[in-house]
Amino acid sequence: MSNLKDQQGFDRRDALKMLGLGTTAGILGLIGTPMSAEAKEEEKAKNTYAKGMAPVTITKVRAIGTAPNGSNLVIVKVETSEPGLYGVGCATFTQRAEVVVTAINEYLDPFCKGRDVDNIEDMWQAAYVSSYWRNGPDLNNALSGLNEAMWDIKGKRANMPVYALLGGKARFAVDTYAHADGKDIAQVIDQVKKFQADGFRHVRIQLGGYGATMLAKNPDFKDAKFGKPTDQFIDPRAYVQAIPKLFNEVRKACGTDLELLHDTHERIQPMDIINMCKRLEEYDPFFIEDPLSPENRSWWKQLRASTTVPFAMGELFNNPNEFVQEMADHSFDFIRCHVSQIGGITPAMKVAHLGELFNVRSAWHAPGDCSPIGHAAHCHIDLNIWNFGIQESVFFTEKEKAVFPGCPELKNGYLFVNEAPGLGTDIDEKEAAKYPISNRAGNWTIRKRDGTIVRP
């Protein structure tokens, strides 16, 4: 009995000590006194992780189509249960715009309604596999717009630019390259000098577009009335001979400090690109873009072993898993993915961080048929990631600025975001409605002399 009393006394003394350190409700529970309802709520409140804001859910996902400069642009707008709070993202697939609009309005909208807008990762994973087969370009563009819109909302809720949510700035602005093209070398040189005067440090040089189609003469397939009259013609030999001459003349006219880039657009055979790049080595290109088509990925090992020219790749990649092995093998030097095609900011950040581990830098694809919202998404990623390489520049027209208030600004060859919460670029739906989209697919049909289709 004495030992029991001593033990009970010891327990009570311990309880009194704990009372000074812990909660009254916890001690009362220890010595057998039942908790009141009020005490339970107090204990729960003290032990529950404090949430900064109440949950916000998605109420509507819809597509907005507009074409202020002629190219179809598709925007995703995500509306929420919080009055006035919405996000926008780029889902542009110019050649199949109406398919993407349908995917957004008829599939993503019911799929997303009622979901917590904060759960960006969960939403991406769920939407990506919900169609069972992994997404093709149509659904991937729709998912990209949804993902960017959710990041836009996240930034607005936090009252921070998206780059700050990603980890803050790693540089003061986004360095870009300009595009110089012409029907002959003299015209290209004139454009390059203009861009130099405007402050650009990097210029991509092309001769008559991708593959120098203007150099091609006497397309026999047209004489035979094969294909359509609007189909383009490429002469691979004329192209391969012309590009080293172009680099030589631009270097002589514009100096060695300027970084020069070039895009082959995957339009010539692997051995032709190897031979051309070996001749380009002496001109020290910053990179040669898209040297191999997706069908010729097995040539990477031989291509890399044959030349020291840096490469940018990934514009046609549809899934982040497509280039994991090439990154690990150091096959190319720059990630050339289209952020609004591979699924948005979430997978782009994963790709960028993977590239950092293998010393592969970013060079996101940003053509004229990417919306200003998509360009803003690129800039926020570029400002944050350590392994940023270069960004494709964009010159927004007055029509675009009216439709998309808050466009990034280009100064001295650098892109600057406007520092507003979220992505910082919005859409004026009344202005957008002035420029409806069409089902015009565009002309990307290119043939050899005998009419064989050239990929891509």
Tab-separated table of C-alpha atoms in Angstrom:
chain	number	residue	atom	x	y	z
A	1	MET	CA	0.000	0.000	0.000
A	2	SER	CA	2.844	2.336	0.892
A	3	ASN	CA	4.539	1.698	-2.467
A	4	LEU	CA	1.270	2.339	-4.272
A	5	LYS	CA	0.762	5.634	-2.457
A	6	ASP	CA	4.341	6.620	-3.155
A	7	GLN	CA	3.849	5.785	-6.780
A	8	GLN	CA	0.594	7.773	-6.920
A	9	GLY	CA	2.292	10.670	-5.164
A	10	PHE	CA	5.136	10.550	-7.679
A	11	ASP	CA	2.708	10.584	-10.554
A	12	ARG	CA	0.902	13.606	-9.181
A	13	ARG	CA	4.143	15.470	-8.575
A	14	ASP	CA	5.165	14.761	-12.203
A	15	ALA	CA	1.772	15.937	-13.328
A	16	LEU	CA	2.165	19.189	-11.407
A	17	LYS	CA	5.548	19.753	-13.061
A	18	MET	CA	4.025	19.102	-16.461
A	19	LEU	CA	1.215	21.484	-15.647
A	20	GLY	CA	3.721	24.294	-15.542
A	21	LEU	CA	5.044	23.326	-18.968
A	22	GLY	CA	2.069	21.905	-20.852
A	23	THR	CA	-1.622	22.508	-21.270
A	24	THR	CA	-4.187	22.214	-18.517
A	25	ALA	CA	-6.375	20.061	-20.701
A	26	GLY	CA	-3.519	17.620	-21.314
A	27	ILE	CA	-2.820	17.217	-17.581
A	28	LEU	CA	-6.442	16.792	-16.673
A	29	GLY	CA	-6.594	14.001	-19.174
A	30	LEU	CA	-3.483	12.410	-17.639
A	31	ILE	CA	-4.894	12.257	-14.086
A	32	GLY	CA	-8.230	10.946	-15.225
A	33	THR	CA	-10.480	14.046	-15.295
A	34	PRO	CA	-12.484	14.115	-18.533
A	35	MET	CA	-11.957	17.025	-20.959
A	36	SER	CA	-14.763	19.479	-21.506
A	37	ALA	CA	-15.851	20.287	-25.053
A	38	GLU	CA	-14.281	23.728	-24.731
A	39	ALA	CA	-10.977	22.238	-23.569
A	40	LYS	CA	-10.944	19.824	-26.504
A	41	GLU	CA	-11.437	22.657	-28.996
A	42	GLU	CA	-8.687	24.673	-27.312
A	43	GLU	CA	-6.311	21.721	-27.492
A	44	LYS	CA	-7.181	21.101	-31.129
A	45	ALA	CA	-6.591	24.730	-32.026
A	46	LYS	CA	-3.178	24.748	-30.331
A	47	ASN	CA	-2.023	21.554	-32.018
A	48	THR	CA	-3.357	22.232	-35.520
A	49	TYR	CA	-1.075	23.775	-38.126
A	50	ALA	CA	-2.294	27.301	-38.745
A	51	LYS	CA	-3.613	27.908	-42.240
A	52	GLY	CA	-3.074	31.324	-43.742
A	53	MET	CA	-6.188	31.413	-45.932
A	54	ALA	CA	-9.426	29.518	-46.352
A	55	PRO	CA	-9.569	26.928	-49.181
A	56	VAL	CA	-10.492	28.267	-52.605
A	57	THR	CA	-12.049	25.986	-55.200
A	58	ILE	CA	-12.338	26.095	-58.985
A	59	THR	CA	-15.767	27.078	-60.251
A	60	LYS	CA	-15.131	27.378	-63.996
A	61	VAL	CA	-12.425	26.582	-66.578
A	62	ARG	CA	-12.933	28.063	-70.038
A	63	ALA	CA	-11.059	28.832	-73.221
A	64	ILE	CA	-10.618	32.269	-74.793
A	65	GLY	CA	-9.537	32.297	-78.428
A	66	THR	CA	-8.033	35.367	-80.064
A	67	ALA	CA	-5.790	36.206	-83.030
A	68	PRO	CA	-4.685	39.853	-82.836
A	69	ASN	CA	-1.732	39.237	-85.162
A	70	GLY	CA	-3.309	36.550	-87.327
A	71	SER	CA	-1.973	33.514	-85.450
A	72	ASN	CA	-4.484	31.615	-83.345
A	73	LEU	CA	-3.881	32.053	-79.609
A	74	VAL	CA	-5.761	30.044	-76.958
A	75	ILE	CA	-5.961	31.186	-73.332
A	76	VAL	CA	-7.277	29.240	-70.336
A	77	LYS	CA	-9.151	31.238	-67.717
A	78	VAL	CA	-9.700	29.579	-64.340
A	79	GLU	CA	-12.385	31.177	-62.158
A	80	THR	CA	-12.634	30.485	-58.441
A	81	SER	CA	-14.982	30.577	-55.452
A	82	GLU	CA	-13.253	33.722	-54.215
A	83	PRO	CA	-14.971	36.705	-55.863
A	84	GLY	CA	-12.742	38.434	-58.394
A	85	LEU	CA	-9.934	35.855	-58.166
A	86	TYR	CA	-9.008	34.121	-61.424
A	87	GLY	CA	-5.929	32.972	-63.292
A	88	VAL	CA	-4.893	32.863	-66.953
A	89	GLY	CA	-2.532	30.581	-68.842
A	90	CYS	CA	-1.375	29.907	-72.402
A	91	ALA	CA	-2.763	26.835	-74.197
A	92	THR	CA	-1.913	27.935	-77.725
A	93	PHE	CA	-1.688	25.297	-80.449
A	94	THR	CA	-2.015	27.498	-83.517
A	95	GLN	CA	-2.453	24.710	-86.063
A	96	ARG	CA	-5.202	22.922	-84.056
A	97	ALA	CA	-6.653	25.757	-81.977
A	98	GLU	CA	-10.308	24.705	-82.070
A	99	VAL	CA	-9.442	21.200	-80.879
A	100	VAL	CA	-7.733	22.685	-77.814
A	101	VAL	CA	-10.705	24.976	-77.165
A	102	THR	CA	-12.980	21.925	-77.133
A	103	ALA	CA	-10.664	20.028	-74.793
A	104	ILE	CA	-10.679	22.935	-72.332
A	105	ASN	CA	-14.406	23.676	-72.370
A	106	GLU	CA	-15.767	20.151	-72.625
A	107	TYR	CA	-13.233	18.117	-70.624
A	108	LEU	CA	-11.114	20.246	-68.301
A	109	ASP	CA	-14.019	22.329	-67.041
A	110	PRO	CA	-16.064	19.484	-65.521
A	111	PHE	CA	-12.885	17.705	-64.438
A	112	CYS	CA	-11.631	20.698	-62.453
A	113	LYS	CA	-14.802	22.046	-60.850
A	114	GLY	CA	-14.776	21.896	-57.063
A	115	ARG	CA	-11.066	21.089	-56.769
A	116	ASP	CA	-8.770	23.024	-54.430
A	117	VAL	CA	-6.962	25.633	-56.510
A	118	ASP	CA	-3.869	25.421	-54.286
A	119	ASN	CA	-3.098	21.805	-55.189
A	120	ILE	CA	-1.226	22.459	-58.424
A	121	GLU	CA	0.862	19.286	-58.400
A	122	ASP	CA	-2.100	17.032	-57.680
A	123	MET	CA	-4.143	18.701	-60.410
A	124	TRP	CA	-1.368	18.268	-62.969
A	125	GLN	CA	-0.905	14.578	-62.169
A	126	ALA	CA	-4.647	13.898	-62.135
A	127	ALA	CA	-5.343	15.692	-65.424
A	128	TYR	CA	-2.318	14.130	-67.120
A	129	VAL	CA	-3.454	10.542	-66.601
A	130	SER	CA	-7.234	11.036	-66.542
A	131	SER	CA	-7.518	10.302	-70.272
A	132	TYR	CA	-5.599	7.019	-69.663
A	133	TRP	CA	-3.304	7.445	-72.668
A	134	ARG	CA	-0.562	9.976	-71.980
A	135	ASN	CA	-1.397	13.300	-73.503
A	136	GLY	CA	-0.714	14.235	-77.087
A	137	PRO	CA	-0.193	17.848	-78.186
A	138	ASP	CA	-3.869	18.850	-78.021
A	139	LEU	CA	-4.493	17.810	-74.420
A	140	ASN	CA	-0.999	18.843	-73.378
A	141	ASN	CA	-1.600	22.403	-74.549
A	142	ALA	CA	-4.893	22.478	-72.651
A	143	LEU	CA	-3.158	21.149	-69.526
A	144	SER	CA	-0.367	23.710	-69.934
A	145	GLY	CA	-2.861	26.561	-69.912
A	146	LEU	CA	-4.585	25.155	-66.828
A	147	ASN	CA	-1.283	24.764	-65.006
A	148	GLU	CA	-0.069	28.290	-65.801
A	149	ALA	CA	-3.434	29.716	-64.723
A	150	MET	CA	-3.181	27.930	-61.372
A	151	TRP	CA	0.308	29.356	-60.813
A	152	ASP	CA	-1.113	32.769	-61.707
A	153	ILE	CA	-3.773	32.318	-59.020
A	154	LYS	CA	-1.190	31.104	-56.511
A	155	GLY	CA	0.845	34.262	-57.021
A	156	LYS	CA	-2.195	36.492	-56.706
A	157	ARG	CA	-3.231	34.799	-53.445
A	158	ALA	CA	0.273	35.222	-52.055
A	159	ASN	CA	0.549	38.762	-53.474
A	160	MET	CA	3.843	37.734	-55.093
A	161	PRO	CA	5.140	37.314	-58.655
A	162	VAL	CA	5.381	33.674	-59.721
A	163	TYR	CA	9.194	33.810	-59.870
A	164	ALA	CA	9.199	34.651	-56.139
A	165	LEU	CA	7.108	31.572	-55.395
A	166	LEU	CA	9.583	29.479	-57.398
A	167	GLY	CA	12.456	30.673	-55.191
A	168	GLY	CA	13.192	34.250	-56.213
A	169	LYS	CA	15.489	35.828	-58.775
A	170	ALA	CA	18.806	34.361	-59.858
A	171	ARG	CA	19.378	37.305	-62.273
A	172	PHE	CA	18.068	40.830	-62.732
A	173	ALA	CA	16.397	40.200	-66.133
A	174	VAL	CA	16.071	37.656	-68.953
A	175	ASP	CA	18.676	37.840	-71.714
A	176	THR	CA	17.253	37.166	-75.187
A	177	TYR	CA	18.200	36.594	-78.785
A	178	ALA	CA	16.700	38.297	-81.820
A	179	HIS	CA	15.892	36.828	-85.256
A	180	ALA	CA	17.663	38.039	-88.397
A	181	ASP	CA	16.458	36.731	-91.750
A	182	GLY	CA	16.622	37.826	-95.353
A	183	LYS	CA	16.448	36.772	-98.969
A	184	ASP	CA	20.231	37.138	-99.222
A	185	ILE	CA	23.247	37.475	-96.934
A	186	ALA	CA	23.376	41.262	-97.237
A	187	GLN	CA	19.857	41.583	-95.853
A	188	VAL	CA	20.695	39.301	-92.949
A	189	ILE	CA	23.784	41.365	-92.101
A	190	ASP	CA	21.735	44.584	-92.130
A	191	GLN	CA	19.290	43.073	-89.638
A	192	VAL	CA	22.064	41.762	-87.417
A	193	LYS	CA	23.671	45.204	-87.221
A	194	LYS	CA	20.317	46.747	-86.325
A	195	PHE	CA	19.862	44.292	-83.459
A	196	GLN	CA	23.404	44.969	-82.262
A	197	ALA	CA	22.613	48.675	-82.172
A	198	ASP	CA	19.490	47.890	-80.128
A	199	GLY	CA	21.598	46.148	-77.492
A	200	PHE	CA	21.190	42.472	-78.390
A	201	ARG	CA	24.145	40.230	-77.582
A	202	HIS	CA	22.686	37.146	-79.296
A	203	VAL	CA	21.165	36.922	-82.808
A	204	ARG	CA	19.782	33.912	-84.634
A	205	ILE	CA	20.622	34.073	-88.341
A	206	GLN	CA	18.521	32.409	-91.040
A	207	LEU	CA	18.583	32.639	-94.805
A	208	GLY	CA	15.143	32.641	-96.374
A	209	GLY	CA	13.451	30.978	-93.428
A	210	TYR	CA	13.969	27.499	-92.028
A	211	GLY	CA	15.895	25.357	-94.487
A	212	ALA	CA	16.496	28.328	-96.817
A	213	THR	CA	13.520	27.359	-98.965
A	214	MET	CA	14.076	30.424	-101.156
A	215	LEU	CA	17.282	28.777	-102.437
A	216	ALA	CA	15.359	25.833	-103.852
A	217	LYS	CA	14.798	25.988	-107.619
A	218	ASN	CA	12.712	23.997	-110.095
A	219	PRO	CA	10.480	21.884	-107.825
A	220	ASP	CA	9.717	18.959	-110.137
A	221	PHE	CA	6.781	17.809	-108.022
A	222	LYS	CA	4.943	21.017	-108.912
A	223	ASP	CA	5.485	20.447	-112.628
A	224	ALA	CA	3.983	16.999	-112.098
A	225	LYS	CA	1.056	18.590	-110.219
A	226	PHE	CA	1.860	16.461	-107.173
A	227	GLY	CA	0.711	17.801	-103.809
A	228	LYS	CA	-0.837	21.254	-103.357
A	229	PRO	CA	0.268	24.457	-105.088
A	230	THR	CA	1.074	26.024	-101.700
A	231	ASP	CA	3.479	23.230	-100.653
A	232	GLN	CA	7.027	24.465	-100.083
A	233	PHE	CA	10.228	23.043	-101.560
A	234	ILE	CA	13.595	22.531	-99.906
A	235	ASP	CA	16.890	21.721	-101.612
A	236	PRO	CA	19.018	20.138	-98.851
A	237	ARG	CA	22.296	20.495	-100.742
A	238	ALA	CA	21.764	24.196	-101.483
A	239	TYR	CA	20.920	24.764	-97.824
A	240	VAL	CA	23.950	22.908	-96.445
A	241	GLN	CA	26.255	24.838	-98.780
A	242	ALA	CA	24.715	28.240	-97.973
A	243	ILE	CA	24.746	28.274	-94.162
A	244	PRO	CA	28.535	28.132	-93.603
A	245	LYS	CA	28.859	31.012	-96.081
A	246	LEU	CA	26.228	32.934	-94.128
A	247	PHE	CA	28.121	32.474	-90.856
A	248	ASN	CA	31.383	33.483	-92.487
A	249	GLU	CA	30.008	36.751	-93.894
A	250	VAL	CA	28.129	37.697	-90.715
A	251	ARG	CA	31.239	37.086	-88.609
A	252	LYS	CA	33.327	39.279	-90.903
A	253	ALA	CA	30.746	42.071	-90.913
A	254	CYS	CA	29.590	41.974	-87.284
A	255	GLY	CA	32.579	40.753	-85.295
A	256	THR	CA	33.425	37.860	-83.006
A	257	ASP	CA	31.855	39.176	-79.785
A	258	LEU	CA	28.305	38.612	-81.012
A	259	GLU	CA	26.773	35.220	-80.215
A	260	LEU	CA	25.293	33.619	-83.347
A	261	LEU	CA	22.547	30.982	-83.400
A	262	HIS	CA	20.881	29.023	-86.198
A	263	ASP	CA	17.787	26.805	-86.504
A	264	THR	CA	17.843	23.814	-88.875
A	265	HIS	CA	14.264	22.879	-87.888
A	266	GLU	CA	15.128	19.186	-88.332
A	267	ARG	CA	14.823	19.506	-92.106
A	268	ILE	CA	17.970	17.753	-93.290
A	269	GLN	CA	19.351	14.257	-92.873
A	270	PRO	CA	21.693	13.362	-89.976
A	271	MET	CA	24.838	13.019	-92.109
A	272	ASP	CA	24.118	16.384	-93.752
A	273	ILE	CA	23.792	18.086	-90.367
A	274	ILE	CA	27.044	16.460	-89.222
A	275	ASN	CA	28.923	17.717	-92.268
A	276	MET	CA	27.417	21.200	-92.018
A	277	CYS	CA	28.165	21.555	-88.311
A	278	LYS	CA	31.789	20.508	-88.785
A	279	ARG	CA	32.145	23.413	-91.213
A	280	LEU	CA	30.442	25.772	-88.729
A	281	GLU	CA	32.841	25.061	-85.854
A	282	GLU	CA	35.299	27.809	-86.857
A	283	TYR	CA	32.532	30.424	-86.512
A	284	ASP	CA	31.852	29.494	-82.878
A	285	PRO	CA	28.035	29.303	-82.887
A	286	PHE	CA	26.190	29.722	-79.584
A	287	PHE	CA	24.025	26.777	-80.603
A	288	ILE	CA	22.519	25.002	-83.595
A	289	GLU	CA	18.862	24.348	-82.959
A	290	ASP	CA	16.915	21.118	-83.539
A	291	PRO	CA	19.485	19.210	-85.597
A	292	LEU	CA	17.623	15.877	-85.459
A	293	SER	CA	13.988	14.956	-85.927
A	294	PRO	CA	12.342	12.797	-83.226
A	295	GLU	CA	12.583	9.859	-85.618
A	296	ASN	CA	16.390	10.187	-85.727
A	297	ARG	CA	17.188	10.291	-82.007
A	298	SER	CA	19.466	7.251	-82.340
A	299	TRP	CA	21.931	9.512	-84.205
A	300	TRP	CA	22.759	11.597	-81.140
A	301	LYS	CA	25.840	9.600	-80.200
A	302	GLN	CA	27.404	9.931	-83.643
A	303	LEU	CA	26.399	13.581	-83.981
A	304	ARG	CA	27.935	14.523	-80.637
A	305	ALA	CA	31.126	12.603	-81.377
A	306	SER	CA	31.497	14.254	-84.791
A	307	THR	CA	31.440	17.958	-83.864
A	308	THR	CA	32.003	20.383	-80.989
A	309	VAL	CA	29.113	22.650	-82.010
A	310	PRO	CA	26.602	23.143	-79.146
A	311	PHE	CA	23.032	21.974	-79.755
A	312	ALA	CA	19.567	23.016	-78.573
A	313	MET	CA	16.834	20.390	-78.683
A	314	GLY	CA	13.305	19.662	-77.556
A	315	GLU	CA	10.900	21.873	-79.500
A	316	LEU	CA	8.934	18.833	-80.679
A	317	PHE	CA	9.120	16.904	-77.429
A	318	ASN	CA	5.662	16.297	-76.043
A	319	ASN	CA	6.519	14.498	-72.811
A	320	PRO	CA	9.260	15.370	-70.283
A	321	ASN	CA	10.348	11.731	-70.263
A	322	GLU	CA	11.370	11.941	-73.920
A	323	PHE	CA	14.695	13.632	-73.278
A	324	VAL	CA	15.808	12.315	-69.887
A	325	GLN	CA	18.307	9.921	-71.433
A	326	GLU	CA	19.672	12.522	-73.866
A	327	MET	CA	20.286	14.898	-70.946
A	328	ALA	CA	22.055	12.184	-68.979
A	329	ASP	CA	24.192	11.395	-72.043
A	330	HIS	CA	25.047	15.104	-72.598
A	331	SER	CA	23.637	14.824	-76.121
A	332	PHE	CA	22.586	18.475	-76.265
A	333	ASP	CA	23.438	21.662	-74.382
A	334	PHE	CA	20.169	23.640	-74.296
A	335	ILE	CA	16.601	22.644	-73.421
A	336	ARG	CA	14.439	23.863	-76.295
A	337	CYS	CA	11.029	22.806	-74.973
A	338	HIS	CA	7.791	24.690	-75.514
A	339	VAL	CA	6.515	25.306	-71.978
A	340	SER	CA	2.916	25.658	-73.157
A	341	GLN	CA	3.231	22.271	-74.853
A	342	ILE	CA	4.983	20.013	-72.328
A	343	GLY	CA	2.392	20.729	-69.641
A	344	GLY	CA	3.117	24.161	-68.191
A	345	ILE	CA	5.290	25.584	-65.441
A	346	THR	CA	5.197	22.517	-63.176
A	347	PRO	CA	6.905	20.073	-65.592
A	348	ALA	CA	9.118	22.836	-67.033
A	349	MET	CA	10.626	23.439	-63.600
A	350	LYS	CA	11.293	19.717	-63.229
A	351	VAL	CA	12.960	19.640	-66.640
A	352	ALA	CA	15.059	22.685	-65.747
A	353	HIS	CA	16.220	21.206	-62.455
A	354	LEU	CA	17.090	17.939	-64.192
A	355	GLY	CA	19.106	19.938	-66.724
A	356	GLU	CA	21.041	21.631	-63.946
A	357	LEU	CA	22.351	18.253	-62.782
A	358	PHE	CA	23.776	17.554	-66.252
A	359	ASN	CA	24.880	21.121	-67.102
A	360	VAL	CA	22.129	21.583	-69.687
A	361	ARG	CA	20.813	25.149	-69.895
A	362	SER	CA	17.391	26.510	-70.822
A	363	ALA	CA	16.341	28.043	-74.146
A	364	TRP	CA	12.533	27.760	-74.043
A	365	HIS	CA	10.761	27.842	-77.394
A	366	ALA	CA	8.908	31.171	-77.676
A	367	PRO	CA	7.656	31.818	-81.227
A	368	GLY	CA	5.298	34.532	-82.365
A	369	ASP	CA	2.349	32.161	-82.019
A	370	CYS	CA	2.913	31.858	-78.284
A	371	SER	CA	0.675	34.265	-76.348
A	372	PRO	CA	2.092	37.062	-74.171
A	373	ILE	CA	0.884	35.059	-71.160
A	374	GLY	CA	3.034	32.160	-72.331
A	375	HIS	CA	5.998	34.500	-72.775
A	376	ALA	CA	5.438	35.775	-69.225
A	377	ALA	CA	5.538	32.186	-67.946
A	378	HIS	CA	8.919	31.709	-69.640
A	379	CYS	CA	10.275	34.856	-68.013
A	380	HIS	CA	9.245	33.841	-64.499
A	381	ILE	CA	10.989	30.481	-64.911
A	382	ASP	CA	14.039	32.130	-66.490
A	383	LEU	CA	14.405	34.580	-63.624
A	384	ASN	CA	14.513	31.768	-61.095
A	385	ILE	CA	16.440	28.793	-62.447
A	386	TRP	CA	20.197	28.721	-62.041
A	387	ASN	CA	20.852	27.015	-65.388
A	388	PHE	CA	19.197	29.665	-67.536
A	389	GLY	CA	20.811	29.886	-70.975
A	390	ILE	CA	18.954	32.241	-73.298
A	391	GLN	CA	15.369	33.169	-74.178
A	392	GLU	CA	13.786	33.741	-77.564
A	393	SER	CA	12.830	37.412	-77.792
A	394	VAL	CA	9.432	38.789	-78.686
A	395	PHE	CA	8.302	42.200	-79.948
A	396	PHE	CA	4.696	42.761	-78.892
A	397	THR	CA	2.479	44.743	-81.247
A	398	GLU	CA	0.055	47.427	-80.087
A	399	LYS	CA	-2.842	45.041	-80.752
A	400	GLU	CA	-1.260	42.410	-78.513
A	401	LYS	CA	-0.628	44.925	-75.759
A	402	ALA	CA	-4.289	45.965	-75.886
A	403	VAL	CA	-5.528	42.374	-75.705
A	404	PHE	CA	-2.914	41.329	-73.125
A	405	PRO	CA	-2.272	44.143	-70.622
A	406	GLY	CA	0.883	43.714	-68.581
A	407	CYS	CA	3.104	42.167	-71.287
A	408	PRO	CA	6.773	41.666	-70.382
A	409	GLU	CA	8.924	44.567	-71.618
A	410	LEU	CA	11.963	44.258	-73.868
A	411	LYS	CA	14.825	46.671	-73.125
A	412	ASN	CA	18.396	46.502	-74.390
A	413	GLY	CA	17.901	42.866	-75.362
A	414	TYR	CA	16.509	41.901	-71.930
A	415	LEU	CA	12.954	40.910	-71.034
A	416	PHE	CA	11.493	42.278	-67.783
A	417	VAL	CA	8.301	41.121	-66.062
A	418	ASN	CA	6.121	43.839	-64.570
A	419	GLU	CA	6.458	42.568	-60.965
A	420	ALA	CA	2.683	42.278	-60.456
A	421	PRO	CA	1.366	39.321	-58.416
A	422	GLY	CA	1.024	36.095	-60.382
A	423	LEU	CA	2.227	36.012	-63.981
A	424	GLY	CA	1.534	39.741	-64.322
A	425	THR	CA	-0.040	39.463	-67.782
A	426	ASP	CA	-3.830	39.466	-68.169
A	427	ILE	CA	-6.353	39.304	-71.018
A	428	ASP	CA	-8.956	41.906	-71.951
A	429	GLU	CA	-11.816	39.759	-73.219
A	430	LYS	CA	-13.577	42.600	-75.019
A	431	GLU	CA	-10.417	43.368	-76.985
A	432	ALA	CA	-9.756	39.666	-77.571
A	433	ALA	CA	-13.222	39.203	-79.073
A	434	LYS	CA	-12.315	41.627	-81.865
A	435	TYR	CA	-9.912	39.028	-83.298
A	436	PRO	CA	-11.612	35.600	-83.461
A	437	ILE	CA	-9.635	32.450	-84.170
A	438	SER	CA	-10.124	30.308	-87.280
A	439	ASN	CA	-9.599	26.686	-88.232
A	440	ARG	CA	-6.857	27.679	-90.657
A	441	ALA	CA	-4.233	25.016	-90.114
A	442	GLY	CA	-1.296	26.889	-91.626
A	443	ASN	CA	1.125	25.608	-94.222
A	444	TRP	CA	3.852	23.387	-92.809
A	445	THR	CA	3.993	21.032	-95.809
A	446	ILE	CA	7.531	20.921	-97.205
A	447	ARG	CA	8.718	18.549	-99.906
A	448	LYS	CA	11.867	17.408	-101.652
A	449	ARG	CA	12.240	17.754	-105.409
A	450	ASP	CA	10.335	14.524	-106.101
A	451	GLY	CA	7.520	15.421	-103.687
A	452	THR	CA	8.654	13.408	-100.647
A	453	ILE	CA	7.461	15.012	-97.411
A	454	VAL	CA	10.213	16.545	-95.271
A	455	ARG	CA	9.837	16.104	-91.514
A	456	PRO	CA	8.716	17.827	-89.374
